[in-house]
PDB file of C-alpha atoms in Angstrom:
ATOM      1  CA  MET A   1     -47.387 -30.997 -22.537  1.00  0.00           C
ATOM      2  CA  ARG A   2     -49.322 -29.686 -19.510  1.00  0.00           C
ATOM      3  CA  LYS A   3     -52.549 -31.543 -20.409  1.00  0.00           C
ATOM      4  CA  PRO A   4     -50.940 -35.020 -20.468  1.00  0.00           C
ATOM      5  CA  ARG A   5     -49.338 -34.335 -17.065  1.00  0.00           C
ATOM      6  CA  LEU A   6     -52.669 -33.274 -15.600  1.00  0.00           C
ATOM      7  CA  LEU A   7     -54.341 -36.337 -17.098  1.00  0.00           C
ATOM      8  CA  VAL A   8     -51.741 -38.653 -15.550  1.00  0.00           C
ATOM      9  CA  LEU A   9     -51.937 -36.883 -12.185  1.00  0.00           C
ATOM     10  CA  GLY A  10     -55.744 -37.064 -12.314  1.00  0.00           C
ATOM     11  CA  THR A  11     -55.562 -40.787 -13.018  1.00  0.00           C
ATOM     12  CA  VAL A  12     -53.116 -41.283 -10.135  1.00  0.00           C
ATOM     13  CA  VAL A  13     -55.332 -39.342  -7.705  1.00  0.00           C
ATOM     14  CA  ALA A  14     -58.430 -41.271  -8.845  1.00  0.00           C
ATOM     15  CA  GLY A  15     -56.599 -44.544  -8.142  1.00  0.00           C
ATOM     16  CA  ILE A  16     -55.596 -43.390  -4.667  1.00  0.00           C
ATOM     17  CA  VAL A  17     -59.161 -42.294  -3.886  1.00  0.00           C
ATOM     18  CA  SER A  18     -60.510 -45.733  -4.830  1.00  0.00           C
ATOM     19  CA  VAL A  19     -57.848 -47.500  -2.729  1.00  0.00           C
ATOM     20  CA  THR A  20     -58.551 -45.187   0.220  1.00  0.00           C
ATOM     21  CA  ALA A  21     -62.282 -45.877  -0.007  1.00  0.00           C
ATOM     22  CA  ALA A  22     -61.541 -49.588   0.309  1.00  0.00           C
ATOM     23  CA  LEU A  23     -59.250 -48.947   3.293  1.00  0.00           C
ATOM     24  CA  ILE A  24     -61.848 -46.785   5.038  1.00  0.00           C
ATOM     25  CA  ALA A  25     -64.498 -49.478   4.576  1.00  0.00           C
ATOM     26  CA  GLY A  26     -62.291 -52.023   6.399  1.00  0.00           C
ATOM     27  CA  PRO A  27     -62.626 -51.053  10.090  1.00  0.00           C
ATOM     28  CA  THR A  28     -65.724 -51.696  12.185  1.00  0.00           C
ATOM     29  CA  PRO A  29     -68.433 -48.997  12.275  1.00  0.00           C
ATOM     30  CA  SER A  30     -67.343 -47.964  15.806  1.00  0.00           C
ATOM     31  CA  SER A  31     -63.969 -46.871  14.373  1.00  0.00           C
ATOM     32  CA  GLU A  32     -64.617 -43.240  13.525  1.00  0.00           C
ATOM     33  CA  ILE A  33     -62.055 -41.272  11.565  1.00  0.00           C
ATOM     34  CA  GLU A  34     -60.004 -38.944  13.758  1.00  0.00           C
ATOM     35  CA  ALA A  35     -57.764 -37.408  11.081  1.00  0.00           C
ATOM     36  CA  SER A  36     -57.103 -37.733   7.353  1.00  0.00           C
ATOM     37  CA  ALA A  37     -54.884 -36.255   4.676  1.00  0.00           C
ATOM     38  CA  SER A  38     -54.581 -36.591   0.912  1.00  0.00           C
ATOM     39  CA  GLY A  39     -52.871 -34.812  -1.926  1.00  0.00           C
ATOM     40  CA  GLY A  40     -50.639 -35.051  -4.926  1.00  0.00           C
ATOM     41  CA  ASP A  41     -48.241 -33.096  -7.105  1.00  0.00           C
ATOM     42  CA  HIS A  42     -45.143 -33.659  -9.174  1.00  0.00           C
ATOM     43  CA  TYR A  43     -41.404 -33.129  -8.755  1.00  0.00           C
ATOM     44  CA  LEU A  44     -38.301 -33.269 -10.937  1.00  0.00           C
ATOM     45  CA  VAL A  45     -35.515 -35.791 -10.444  1.00  0.00           C
ATOM     46  CA  GLY A  46     -32.177 -34.680 -11.850  1.00  0.00           C
ATOM     47  CA  GLY A  47     -33.822 -31.582 -13.263  1.00  0.00           C
ATOM     48  CA  SER A  48     -35.562 -33.466 -16.073  1.00  0.00           C
ATOM     49  CA  LEU A  49     -37.445 -36.594 -14.934  1.00  0.00           C
ATOM     50  CA  ASP A  50     -40.987 -35.494 -14.041  1.00  0.00           C
ATOM     51  CA  VAL A  51     -42.543 -37.720 -11.347  1.00  0.00           C
ATOM     52  CA  GLN A  52     -46.234 -37.434 -10.421  1.00  0.00           C
ATOM     53  CA  PHE A  53     -47.395 -38.665  -7.017  1.00  0.00           C
ATOM     54  CA  ALA A  54     -50.524 -38.917  -4.874  1.00  0.00           C
ATOM     55  CA  PHE A  55     -51.147 -40.055  -1.310  1.00  0.00           C
ATOM     56  CA  SER A  56     -53.970 -40.575   1.147  1.00  0.00           C
ATOM     57  CA  ALA A  57     -54.010 -41.531   4.839  1.00  0.00           C
ATOM     58  CA  VAL A  58     -56.577 -41.955   7.604  1.00  0.00           C
ATOM     59  CA  GLN A  59     -56.283 -42.339  11.381  1.00  0.00           C
ATOM     60  CA  TYR A  60     -59.146 -43.821  13.386  1.00  0.00           C
ATOM     61  CA  LYS A  61     -60.007 -43.071  17.012  1.00  0.00           C
ATOM     62  CA  ASP A  62     -59.224 -46.681  17.973  1.00  0.00           C
ATOM     63  CA  GLY A  63     -55.590 -46.261  16.807  1.00  0.00           C
ATOM     64  CA  HIS A  64     -55.994 -48.043  13.451  1.00  0.00           C
ATOM     65  CA  VAL A  65     -54.293 -46.222  10.564  1.00  0.00           C
ATOM     66  CA  ALA A  66     -54.293 -46.840   6.823  1.00  0.00           C
ATOM     67  CA  GLY A  67     -52.744 -45.139   3.851  1.00  0.00           C
ATOM     68  CA  ALA A  68     -51.845 -45.370   0.199  1.00  0.00           C
ATOM     69  CA  PHE A  69     -49.158 -43.859  -2.016  1.00  0.00           C
ATOM     70  CA  HIS A  70     -48.714 -43.873  -5.789  1.00  0.00           C
ATOM     71  CA  ASP A  71     -46.080 -42.391  -8.047  1.00  0.00           C
ATOM     72  CA  ARG A  72     -45.537 -42.622 -11.787  1.00  0.00           C
ATOM     73  CA  THR A  73     -43.066 -41.385 -14.373  1.00  0.00           C
ATOM     74  CA  ASN A  74     -41.721 -42.235 -17.804  1.00  0.00           C
ATOM     75  CA  ASP A  75     -37.929 -42.381 -17.895  1.00  0.00           C
ATOM     76  CA  GLY A  76     -37.726 -42.563 -21.689  1.00  0.00           C
ATOM     77  CA  LEU A  77     -37.272 -46.341 -21.600  1.00  0.00           C
ATOM     78  CA  GLY A  78     -40.693 -47.081 -20.169  1.00  0.00           C
ATOM     79  CA  VAL A  79     -43.195 -46.241 -17.465  1.00  0.00           C
ATOM     80  CA  VAL A  80     -42.137 -46.510 -13.821  1.00  0.00           C
ATOM     81  CA  ASP A  81     -45.236 -47.027 -11.694  1.00  0.00           C
ATOM     82  CA  PHE A  82     -45.232 -47.630  -7.916  1.00  0.00           C
ATOM     83  CA  ASP A  83     -48.158 -48.316  -5.549  1.00  0.00           C
ATOM     84  CA  ALA A  84     -48.079 -48.901  -1.805  1.00  0.00           C
ATOM     85  CA  CYS A  85     -50.822 -49.494   0.779  1.00  0.00           C
ATOM     86  CA  SER A  86     -50.210 -49.741   4.491  1.00  0.00           C
ATOM     87  CA  PRO A  87     -52.822 -50.712   7.048  1.00  0.00           C
ATOM     88  CA  ALA A  88     -51.279 -50.868  10.546  1.00  0.00           C
ATOM     89  CA  SER A  89     -52.238 -50.701  14.207  1.00  0.00           C
ATOM     90  CA  THR A  90     -50.734 -48.201  16.630  1.00  0.00           C
ATOM     91  CA  SER A  91     -52.519 -49.618  19.666  1.00  0.00           C
ATOM     92  CA  GLY A  92     -49.279 -51.224  20.930  1.00  0.00           C
ATOM     93  CA  ARG A  93     -47.367 -47.940  21.127  1.00  0.00           C
ATOM     94  CA  GLY A  94     -46.062 -46.953  24.539  1.00  0.00           C
TER      95      GLY A  94
END
C-alpha cells in the first residue's frame, strides 16, 4: 500500500514542479526570485481518507508572487483531484 501512495505523491509533486516552472518563466528577466518554498505530504481526514498534497510558491523582488497547490484522494466512490494556481501582485500593498 505504501508504494501506490508514494507513486501518487510523486506524480502530484511532478505536476506542481511543471506548473511552477511555467509560473517562474512568466515574469521579466529583471524579476529575480527573492524567496521560494515547495513541499508535499499526506494527511488523514476522518481518520481514514488519505489525502496527498503538494505546493510550490515563489516571491520576486519586484513584489510579484506566484504559487500552485494540488491535492488528490480516492474516497471509495472515485478520485477527488484539485489544482490551483495563483499569480498575483503585491505592489499595491500599503
